[in-house]
Structures are given as structure tokens and as C-alpha cells.
Short mmCIF file of C-alpha atoms in Angstrom, two decimals:
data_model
loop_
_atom_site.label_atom_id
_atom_site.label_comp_id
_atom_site.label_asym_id
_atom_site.label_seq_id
_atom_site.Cartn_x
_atom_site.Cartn_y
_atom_site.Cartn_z
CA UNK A 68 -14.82 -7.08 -98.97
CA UNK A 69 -12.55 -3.89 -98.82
CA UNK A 70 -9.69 -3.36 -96.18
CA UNK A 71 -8.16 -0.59 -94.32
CA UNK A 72 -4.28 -0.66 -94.39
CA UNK A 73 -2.48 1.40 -91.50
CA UNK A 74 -1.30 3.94 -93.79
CA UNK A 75 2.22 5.38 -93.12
CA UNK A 76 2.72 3.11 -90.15
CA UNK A 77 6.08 1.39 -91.74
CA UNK A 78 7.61 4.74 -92.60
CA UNK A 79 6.72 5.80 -89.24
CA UNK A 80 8.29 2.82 -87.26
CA UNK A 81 11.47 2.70 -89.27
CA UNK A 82 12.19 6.67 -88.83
CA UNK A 83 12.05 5.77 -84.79
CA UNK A 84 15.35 6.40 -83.69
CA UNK A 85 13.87 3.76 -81.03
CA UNK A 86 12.61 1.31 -83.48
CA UNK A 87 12.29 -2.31 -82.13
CA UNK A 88 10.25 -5.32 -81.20
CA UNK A 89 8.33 -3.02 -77.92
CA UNK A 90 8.15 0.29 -80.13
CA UNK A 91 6.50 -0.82 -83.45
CA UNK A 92 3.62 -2.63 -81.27
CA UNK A 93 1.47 0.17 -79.84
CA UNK A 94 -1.26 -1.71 -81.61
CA UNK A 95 -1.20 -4.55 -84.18
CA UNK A 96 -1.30 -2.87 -87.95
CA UNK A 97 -2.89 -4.47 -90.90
CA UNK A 98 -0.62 -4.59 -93.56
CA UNK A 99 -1.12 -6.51 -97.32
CA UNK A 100 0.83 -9.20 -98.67
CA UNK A 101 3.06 -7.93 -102.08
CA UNK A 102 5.22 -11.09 -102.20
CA UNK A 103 6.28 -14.28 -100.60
CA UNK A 104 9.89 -15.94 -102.22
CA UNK A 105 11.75 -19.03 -100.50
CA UNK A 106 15.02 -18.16 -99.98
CA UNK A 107 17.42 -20.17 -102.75
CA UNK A 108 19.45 -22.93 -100.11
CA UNK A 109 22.78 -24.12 -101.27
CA UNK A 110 22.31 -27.21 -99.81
CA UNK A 111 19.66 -30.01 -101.10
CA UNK A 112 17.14 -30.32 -98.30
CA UNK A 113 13.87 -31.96 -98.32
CA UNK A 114 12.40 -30.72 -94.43
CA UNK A 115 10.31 -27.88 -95.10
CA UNK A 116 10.46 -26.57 -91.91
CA UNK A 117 13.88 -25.34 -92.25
CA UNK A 118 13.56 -23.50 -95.29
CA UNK A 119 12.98 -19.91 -95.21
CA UNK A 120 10.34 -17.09 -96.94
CA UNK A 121 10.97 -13.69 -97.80
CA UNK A 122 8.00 -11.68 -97.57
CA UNK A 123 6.90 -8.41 -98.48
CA UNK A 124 4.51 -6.35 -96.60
CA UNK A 125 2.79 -3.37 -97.83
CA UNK A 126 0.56 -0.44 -95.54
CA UNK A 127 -0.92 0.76 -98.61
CA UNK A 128 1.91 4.13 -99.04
CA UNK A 129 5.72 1.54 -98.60
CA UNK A 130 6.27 -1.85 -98.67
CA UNK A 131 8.84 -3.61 -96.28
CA UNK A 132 10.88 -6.59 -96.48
CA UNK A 133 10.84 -8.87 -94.08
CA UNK A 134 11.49 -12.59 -93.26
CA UNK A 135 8.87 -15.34 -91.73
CA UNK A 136 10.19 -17.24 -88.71
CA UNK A 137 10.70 -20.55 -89.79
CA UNK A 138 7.79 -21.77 -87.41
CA UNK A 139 5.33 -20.08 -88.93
CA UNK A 140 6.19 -22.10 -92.32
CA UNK A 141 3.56 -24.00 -92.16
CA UNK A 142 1.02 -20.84 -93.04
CA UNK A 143 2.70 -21.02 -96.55
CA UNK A 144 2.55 -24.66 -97.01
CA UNK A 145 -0.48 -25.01 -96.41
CA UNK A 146 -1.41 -21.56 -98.24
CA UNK A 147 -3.20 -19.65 -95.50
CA UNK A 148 -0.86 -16.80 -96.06
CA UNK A 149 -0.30 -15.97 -99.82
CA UNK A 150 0.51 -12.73 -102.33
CA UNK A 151 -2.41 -10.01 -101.47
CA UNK A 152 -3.41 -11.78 -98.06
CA UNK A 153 -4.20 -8.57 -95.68
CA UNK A 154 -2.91 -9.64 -91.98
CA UNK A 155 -2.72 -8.20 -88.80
CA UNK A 156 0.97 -8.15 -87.62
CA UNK A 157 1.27 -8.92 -84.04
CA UNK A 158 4.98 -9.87 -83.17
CA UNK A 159 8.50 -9.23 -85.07
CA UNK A 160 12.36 -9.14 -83.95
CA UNK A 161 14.12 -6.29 -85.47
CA UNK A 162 18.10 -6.23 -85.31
CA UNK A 163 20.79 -5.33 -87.38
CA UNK A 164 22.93 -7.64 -89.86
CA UNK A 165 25.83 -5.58 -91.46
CA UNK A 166 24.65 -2.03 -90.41
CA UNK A 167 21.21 -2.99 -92.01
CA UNK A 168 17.92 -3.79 -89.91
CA UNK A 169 16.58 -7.65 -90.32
CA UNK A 170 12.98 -7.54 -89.52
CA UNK A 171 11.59 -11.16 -88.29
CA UNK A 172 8.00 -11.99 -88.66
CA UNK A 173 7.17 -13.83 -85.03
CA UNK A 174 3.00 -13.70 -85.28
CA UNK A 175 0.81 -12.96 -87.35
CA UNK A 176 -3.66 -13.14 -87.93
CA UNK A 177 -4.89 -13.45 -91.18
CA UNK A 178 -7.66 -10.93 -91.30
CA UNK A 179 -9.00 -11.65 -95.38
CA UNK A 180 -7.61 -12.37 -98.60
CA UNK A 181 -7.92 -9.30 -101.18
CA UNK A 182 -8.21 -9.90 -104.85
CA UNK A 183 -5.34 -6.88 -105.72
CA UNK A 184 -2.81 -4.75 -104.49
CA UNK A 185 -4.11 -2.12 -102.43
CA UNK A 186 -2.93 1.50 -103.09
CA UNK A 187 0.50 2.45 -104.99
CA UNK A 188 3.08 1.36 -102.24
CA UNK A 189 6.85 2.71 -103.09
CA UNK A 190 9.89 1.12 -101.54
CA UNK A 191 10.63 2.57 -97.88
CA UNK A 192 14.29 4.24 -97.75
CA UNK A 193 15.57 3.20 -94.72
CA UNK A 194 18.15 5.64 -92.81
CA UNK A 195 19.72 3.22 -90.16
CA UNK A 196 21.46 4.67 -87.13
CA UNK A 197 24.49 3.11 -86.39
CA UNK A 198 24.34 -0.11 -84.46
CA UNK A 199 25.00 -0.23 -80.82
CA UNK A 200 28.43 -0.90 -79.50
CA UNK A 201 28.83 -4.45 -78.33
CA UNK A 202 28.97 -5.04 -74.90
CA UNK A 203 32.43 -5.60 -73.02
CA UNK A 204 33.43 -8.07 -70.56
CA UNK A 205 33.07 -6.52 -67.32
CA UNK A 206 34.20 -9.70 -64.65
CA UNK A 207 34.59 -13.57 -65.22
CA UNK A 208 31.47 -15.46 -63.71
CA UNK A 209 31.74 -16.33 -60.08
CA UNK A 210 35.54 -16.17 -59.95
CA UNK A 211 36.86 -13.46 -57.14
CA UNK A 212 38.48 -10.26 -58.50
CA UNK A 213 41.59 -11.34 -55.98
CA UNK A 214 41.95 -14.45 -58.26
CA UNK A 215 41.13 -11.97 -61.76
CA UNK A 216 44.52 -9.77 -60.94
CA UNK A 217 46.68 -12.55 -60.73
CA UNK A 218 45.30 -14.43 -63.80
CA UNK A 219 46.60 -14.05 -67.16
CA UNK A 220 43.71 -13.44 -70.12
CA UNK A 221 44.45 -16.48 -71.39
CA UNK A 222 43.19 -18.52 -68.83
CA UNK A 223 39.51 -16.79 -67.92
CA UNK A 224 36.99 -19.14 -68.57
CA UNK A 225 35.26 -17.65 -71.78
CA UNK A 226 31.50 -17.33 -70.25
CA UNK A 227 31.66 -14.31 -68.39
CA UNK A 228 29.28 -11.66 -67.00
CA UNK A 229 28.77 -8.81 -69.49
CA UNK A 230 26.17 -5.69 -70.18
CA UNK A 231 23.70 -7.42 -72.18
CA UNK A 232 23.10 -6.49 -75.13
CA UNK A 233 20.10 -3.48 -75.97
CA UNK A 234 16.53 -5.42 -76.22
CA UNK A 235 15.97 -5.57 -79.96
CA UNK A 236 19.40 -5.91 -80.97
CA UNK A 237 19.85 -9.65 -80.94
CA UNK A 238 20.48 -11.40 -84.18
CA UNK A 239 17.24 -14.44 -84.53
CA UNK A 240 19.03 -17.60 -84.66
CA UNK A 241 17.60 -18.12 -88.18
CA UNK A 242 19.60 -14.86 -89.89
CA UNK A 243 22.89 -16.37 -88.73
CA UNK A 244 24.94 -17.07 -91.39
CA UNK A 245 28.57 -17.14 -92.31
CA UNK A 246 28.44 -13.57 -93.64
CA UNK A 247 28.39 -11.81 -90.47
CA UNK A 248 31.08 -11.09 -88.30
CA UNK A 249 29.57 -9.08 -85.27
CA UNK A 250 26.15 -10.94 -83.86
CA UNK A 251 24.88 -11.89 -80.81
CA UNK A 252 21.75 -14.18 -80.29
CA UNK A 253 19.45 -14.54 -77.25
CA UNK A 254 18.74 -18.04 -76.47
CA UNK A 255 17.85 -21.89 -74.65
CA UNK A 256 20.13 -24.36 -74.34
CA UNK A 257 17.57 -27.27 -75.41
CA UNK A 258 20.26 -30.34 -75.47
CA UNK A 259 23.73 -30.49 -73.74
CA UNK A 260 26.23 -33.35 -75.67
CA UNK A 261 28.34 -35.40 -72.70
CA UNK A 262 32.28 -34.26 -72.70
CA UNK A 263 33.77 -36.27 -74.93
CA UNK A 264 36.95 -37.72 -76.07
CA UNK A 265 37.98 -38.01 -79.57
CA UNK A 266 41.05 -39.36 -81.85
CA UNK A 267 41.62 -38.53 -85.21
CA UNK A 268 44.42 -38.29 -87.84
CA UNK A 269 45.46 -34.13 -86.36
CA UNK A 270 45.48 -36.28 -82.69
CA UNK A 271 43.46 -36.28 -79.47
CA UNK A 272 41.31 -33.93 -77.91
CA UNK A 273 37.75 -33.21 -76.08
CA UNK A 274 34.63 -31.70 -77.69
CA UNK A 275 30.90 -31.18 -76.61
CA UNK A 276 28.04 -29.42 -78.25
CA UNK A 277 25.10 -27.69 -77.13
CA UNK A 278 21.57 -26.71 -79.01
CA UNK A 279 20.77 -23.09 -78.75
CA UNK A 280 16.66 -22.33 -79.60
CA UNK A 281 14.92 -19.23 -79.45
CA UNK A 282 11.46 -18.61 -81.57
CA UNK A 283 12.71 -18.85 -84.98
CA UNK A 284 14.70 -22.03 -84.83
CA UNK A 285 17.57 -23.58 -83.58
CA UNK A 286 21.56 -24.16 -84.35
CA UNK A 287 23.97 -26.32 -82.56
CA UNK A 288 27.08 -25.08 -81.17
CA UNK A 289 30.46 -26.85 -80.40
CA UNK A 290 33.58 -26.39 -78.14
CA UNK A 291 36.85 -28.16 -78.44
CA UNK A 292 39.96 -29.07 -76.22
CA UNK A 293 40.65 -26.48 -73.32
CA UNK A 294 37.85 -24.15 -74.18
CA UNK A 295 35.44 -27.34 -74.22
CA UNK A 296 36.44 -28.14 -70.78
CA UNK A 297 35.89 -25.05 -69.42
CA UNK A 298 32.72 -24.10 -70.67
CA UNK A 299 31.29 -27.86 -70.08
CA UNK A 300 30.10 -27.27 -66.14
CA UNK A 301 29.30 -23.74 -66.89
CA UNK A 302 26.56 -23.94 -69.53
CA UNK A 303 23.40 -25.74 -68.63
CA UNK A 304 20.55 -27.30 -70.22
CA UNK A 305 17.24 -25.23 -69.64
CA UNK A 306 18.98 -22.13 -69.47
CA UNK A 307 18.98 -19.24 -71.73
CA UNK A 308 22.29 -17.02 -72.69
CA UNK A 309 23.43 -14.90 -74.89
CA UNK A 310 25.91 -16.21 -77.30
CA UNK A 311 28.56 -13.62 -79.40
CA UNK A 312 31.79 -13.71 -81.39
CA UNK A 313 31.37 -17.57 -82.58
CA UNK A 314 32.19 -18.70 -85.40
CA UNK A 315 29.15 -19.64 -88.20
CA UNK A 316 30.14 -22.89 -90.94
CA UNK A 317 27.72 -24.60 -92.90
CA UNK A 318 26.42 -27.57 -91.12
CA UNK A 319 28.14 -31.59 -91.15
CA UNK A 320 24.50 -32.93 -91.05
CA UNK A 321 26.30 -36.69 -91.02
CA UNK A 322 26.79 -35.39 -87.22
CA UNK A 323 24.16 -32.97 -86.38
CA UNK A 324 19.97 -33.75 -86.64
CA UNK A 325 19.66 -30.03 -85.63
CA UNK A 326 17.49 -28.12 -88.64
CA UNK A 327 19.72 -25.54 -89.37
CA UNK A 328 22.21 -25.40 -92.58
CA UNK A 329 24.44 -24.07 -90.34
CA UNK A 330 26.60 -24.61 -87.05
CA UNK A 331 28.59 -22.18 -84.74
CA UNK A 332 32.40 -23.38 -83.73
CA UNK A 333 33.08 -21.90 -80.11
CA UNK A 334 36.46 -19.75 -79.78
CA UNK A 335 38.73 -18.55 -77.05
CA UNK A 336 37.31 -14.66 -78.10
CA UNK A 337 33.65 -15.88 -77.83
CA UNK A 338 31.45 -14.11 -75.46
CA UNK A 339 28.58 -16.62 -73.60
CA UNK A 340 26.86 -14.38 -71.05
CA UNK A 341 23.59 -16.10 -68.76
CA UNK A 342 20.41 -13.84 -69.04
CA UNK A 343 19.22 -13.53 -65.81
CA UNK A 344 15.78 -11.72 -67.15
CA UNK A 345 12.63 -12.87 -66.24
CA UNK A 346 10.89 -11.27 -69.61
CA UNK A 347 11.10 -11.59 -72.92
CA UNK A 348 12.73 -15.05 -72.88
CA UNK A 349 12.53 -17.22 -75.78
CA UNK A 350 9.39 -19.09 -76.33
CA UNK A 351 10.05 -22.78 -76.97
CA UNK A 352 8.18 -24.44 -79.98
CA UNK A 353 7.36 -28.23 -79.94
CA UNK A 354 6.18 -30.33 -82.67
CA UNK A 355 3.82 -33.08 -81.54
CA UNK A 356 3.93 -36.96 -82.76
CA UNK A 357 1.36 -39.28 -81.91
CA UNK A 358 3.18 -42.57 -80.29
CA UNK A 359 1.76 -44.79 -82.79
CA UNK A 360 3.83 -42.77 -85.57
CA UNK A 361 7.30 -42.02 -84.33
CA UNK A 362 8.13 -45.44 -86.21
CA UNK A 363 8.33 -42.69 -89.41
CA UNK A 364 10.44 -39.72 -87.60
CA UNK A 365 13.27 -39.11 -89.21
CA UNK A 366 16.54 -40.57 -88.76
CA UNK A 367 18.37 -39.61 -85.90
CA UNK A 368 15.18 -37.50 -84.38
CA UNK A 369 15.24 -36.17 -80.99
CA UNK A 370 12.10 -37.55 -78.73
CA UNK A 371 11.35 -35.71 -75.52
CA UNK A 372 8.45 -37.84 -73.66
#
């Protein structure tokens, strides 16, 4: 069986000076799969679904790196998706990590399986515009501007109203890592942690944690002390925000069931901003467990019924 590649159509897309998740799908292009390559994890962990694939994709004249969203793992596992598969691309997140674009894989169709590598694809030269300024606080949420002028910095409450950010230049939750400094994600709270009260050998203090999900996984987020008091009735479960200036550590899975590798530690300089679109919100993704076999879930597991 021979396919037809859309020629050009990475070069194309990449030139855009408007290049993002609504731009590059005027149609769906067929593309081949060069290459798929788990990322190497630093940590030793056996659940599949939070491990991660590089994969190249060719049109035939440049191939493309890009990454699979973790919840399309399963096409690898279970080899539906392998090197020289041709597939019809139908979803992505584009955004920039360190002044370079991260594309995201979000859906794909298989369309055939092809015995070689079609064409003479070169690598595509990317020339990346600069990355849009982040947004600036404009006004603290639902607190009168009579009350702003007499209130030191200090004491705003950290989730405030901002200009979000330009669609397509959220960060997917599953690119976070500890290398990047300027980020912002788009996404559900999922689980809200009571307030509580802890005591350990530095002293006393509060902390609560939330689980932020959007469609390529999740991470869990905590606050501490004055910030975690202040954010605690502001954020709510079923919501969706987006999150900036946090800082990313590798995950303390003895306290966290949440399959990421990593964790983000809320500061007095982060940004948490409520999306108020209708559109384009994440896109929740459930993994079903008949009741007879939750006996063999994992320790810890969250069940929703």
C-alpha cells in the first residue's frame, strides 16, 4: 500500500509567525513515523503510564520532534503506533520551554503501517520568535481597589486576576520540569487536600495541596504557612486556572500517589489566575476499574465512584 505524506506542511507551520494548536489544524496532515525513544527517568518507576516517548514525525521533505501525551501511552505499549507507522495528526499543544517550541502530541489516527521511510526528510531549522511577555497582575481577586491602596504588597492574597496568557503558550503539565524558570500551565483542580496542621523538627505550620490535570497528565501542588491560608478558600476543586512562577522539585512519592516525578512548591511571587473561558478547557481523562478488581489498585490509589 503506498501513502501520501503532506509534503512541506511542517516547514510551513513552524515558519507561521502564528504557529499554534488553532493554526497548524486547517486540516489533519499525514505524517510518517522516523522514531519513537522513552525518555531516560532518573527515578526507578514501574507505572507505564507516567513515562514519556519522544517521537519523530516526518512529511516526507523535514522531520519534527515532538513528544506523545502521556495518555496516549498506551498506543506504544501495546504497539499500534511504531517506527514507519503513517498517521493522521489531529491535535497537538505547542509552547515554548527556554525560548524553544515543545510540540505535544494530543490525538492522533493511525492510517497504515509502511514497510520504509518515505522520501529523504532533513531536519527542520526552526527560527523561533521570541516568546510572549508574561502577563502582569492587573487587580487582586474580588478585593476593592479602596482596600488595594492602603495594602502593602506583602499582604495581597497571591491568586489574582491577570491577562491570561496567549492561547498556545501554556506549558503541558507533562514538560514541567525543574529546568525552567518562566512557565505557566492551563489547568483542573481534580483533588483539594483539607488545611492542615503540621509539627516537625524546623516547628509548626499549615500546608494543603491541590492536583492540577489538564490532557497530558497531572502534578500536585502545595502551599505552606500564610500563603497556604490564603489561597485555601480561594482555589476550588472542579475549577480550572492558570498556574505561573511555582516552584518545580522532584516528587516525595512516600506523600504523593499523583503520577508525576515531579511536584510544584507554591511561593509568595506565584501567579494563580481562574480561567473564566468557556473553550478550550482541559479535557479530563479517566481510567476505568471494574469493582470486582480495585482489590489490585495500587497503593494509595484515588477511587472516584
Amino acid at each position: 500500500m503506498s501513502f501520501q505524506l503532506d509534503t512541506g506542511i511542517c516547514q510551513r507551520r513552524i515558519d507561521s509567525a502564528t504557529f499554534n494548536e488553532g493554526e497548524f489544524f486547517d486540516h489533519s496532515p499525514t505524517l510518517q513515523v522516523l522514531s519513537l525513544k522513552k525518555f531516560v527517568k532518573k527515578q526507578d518507576n514501574t507505572d507505564v503510564s507516567s513515562d514519556r516517548y519522544r517521537i519523530v514525525l516526518s512529511d516526507g521533505a523535514h522531520f519534527l520532534q515532538t513528544v506523545l501525551a502521556t495518555n496516549l501511552n498506551f498506543m506504544v505499549v501495546e504497539e499500534n503506533i511504531k517506527k514507519y507507522s503513517i498517521i493522521s495528526l489531529e491535535r497537538l499543544s505547542c509552547s515554548y520551554v527556554q525560548e524553544k517550541r515543545l510540540v505535544v502530541i494530543m490525538a492522533l489516527r493511525i492510517l497504515g503501517q509502511a514497510d520504509e521511510k518515505i522520501g529523504k526528510p532533513i531536519p527542520l531549522e526552526t527560527n523561533l520568535p521570541e516568546a510572549p511577555t508574561p502577563p502582569t497582575v492587573e487587580k487582586s481577586l474580588r478585593q476593592p481597589t479602596a482596600q488595594l491602596e492602603s495594602t502593602s504588597i506583602r499582604d495581597i492574597p497571591a491568586l489574582s486576576v491577570c491577562r491570561p496568557p496567549q492561547r498556545g503558550n501554556c506549558l503541558p503539565i507533562e514538560a514541567l520540569s525543574p529546568y525552567q524558570n518562566n512557565w505557566t500551565i492551563k489547568a483542573k483542580i481534580t483533588r483539594k487536600s483539607e488545611l492542615k496542621s503540621y509539627s516537625n523538627a524546623r516547628g509548626e505550620g499549615k500546608v494543603f495541596n491541590v492536583t492540577f490535570k489538564d490532557e497530558t497528565g497531572e502534578i500536585r501542588a502545595a502551599a505552606f504557612n500564610t500563603l497556604a491560608e490564603n489561597l485555601f478558600p480561594k482555589l476550588e476543586e472542579g475549577k480550572v486556572y492558570y498556574v505561573s512562577k511555582g516552584k518545580v522539585n522532584l516528587a516525595n512519592k512516600k506523600f504523593s500517589n499523583v503520577h508525576n516525578d515531579f511536584e510544584i512548591t507554591l511561593e509568595k511571587k506565584s501567579e494563580i489566575t481562574e480561567c473564566l473561558e468557556t473553550l478550550n478547557l482541559p479535557i479530563m481523562e479517566y481510567s476505568f476499574v471494574a469493582l470486582r478488581e480495585l482489590h489490585g489498585s495500587p497503593k494509595s490509589s484515588i477511587c472516584s465512584m
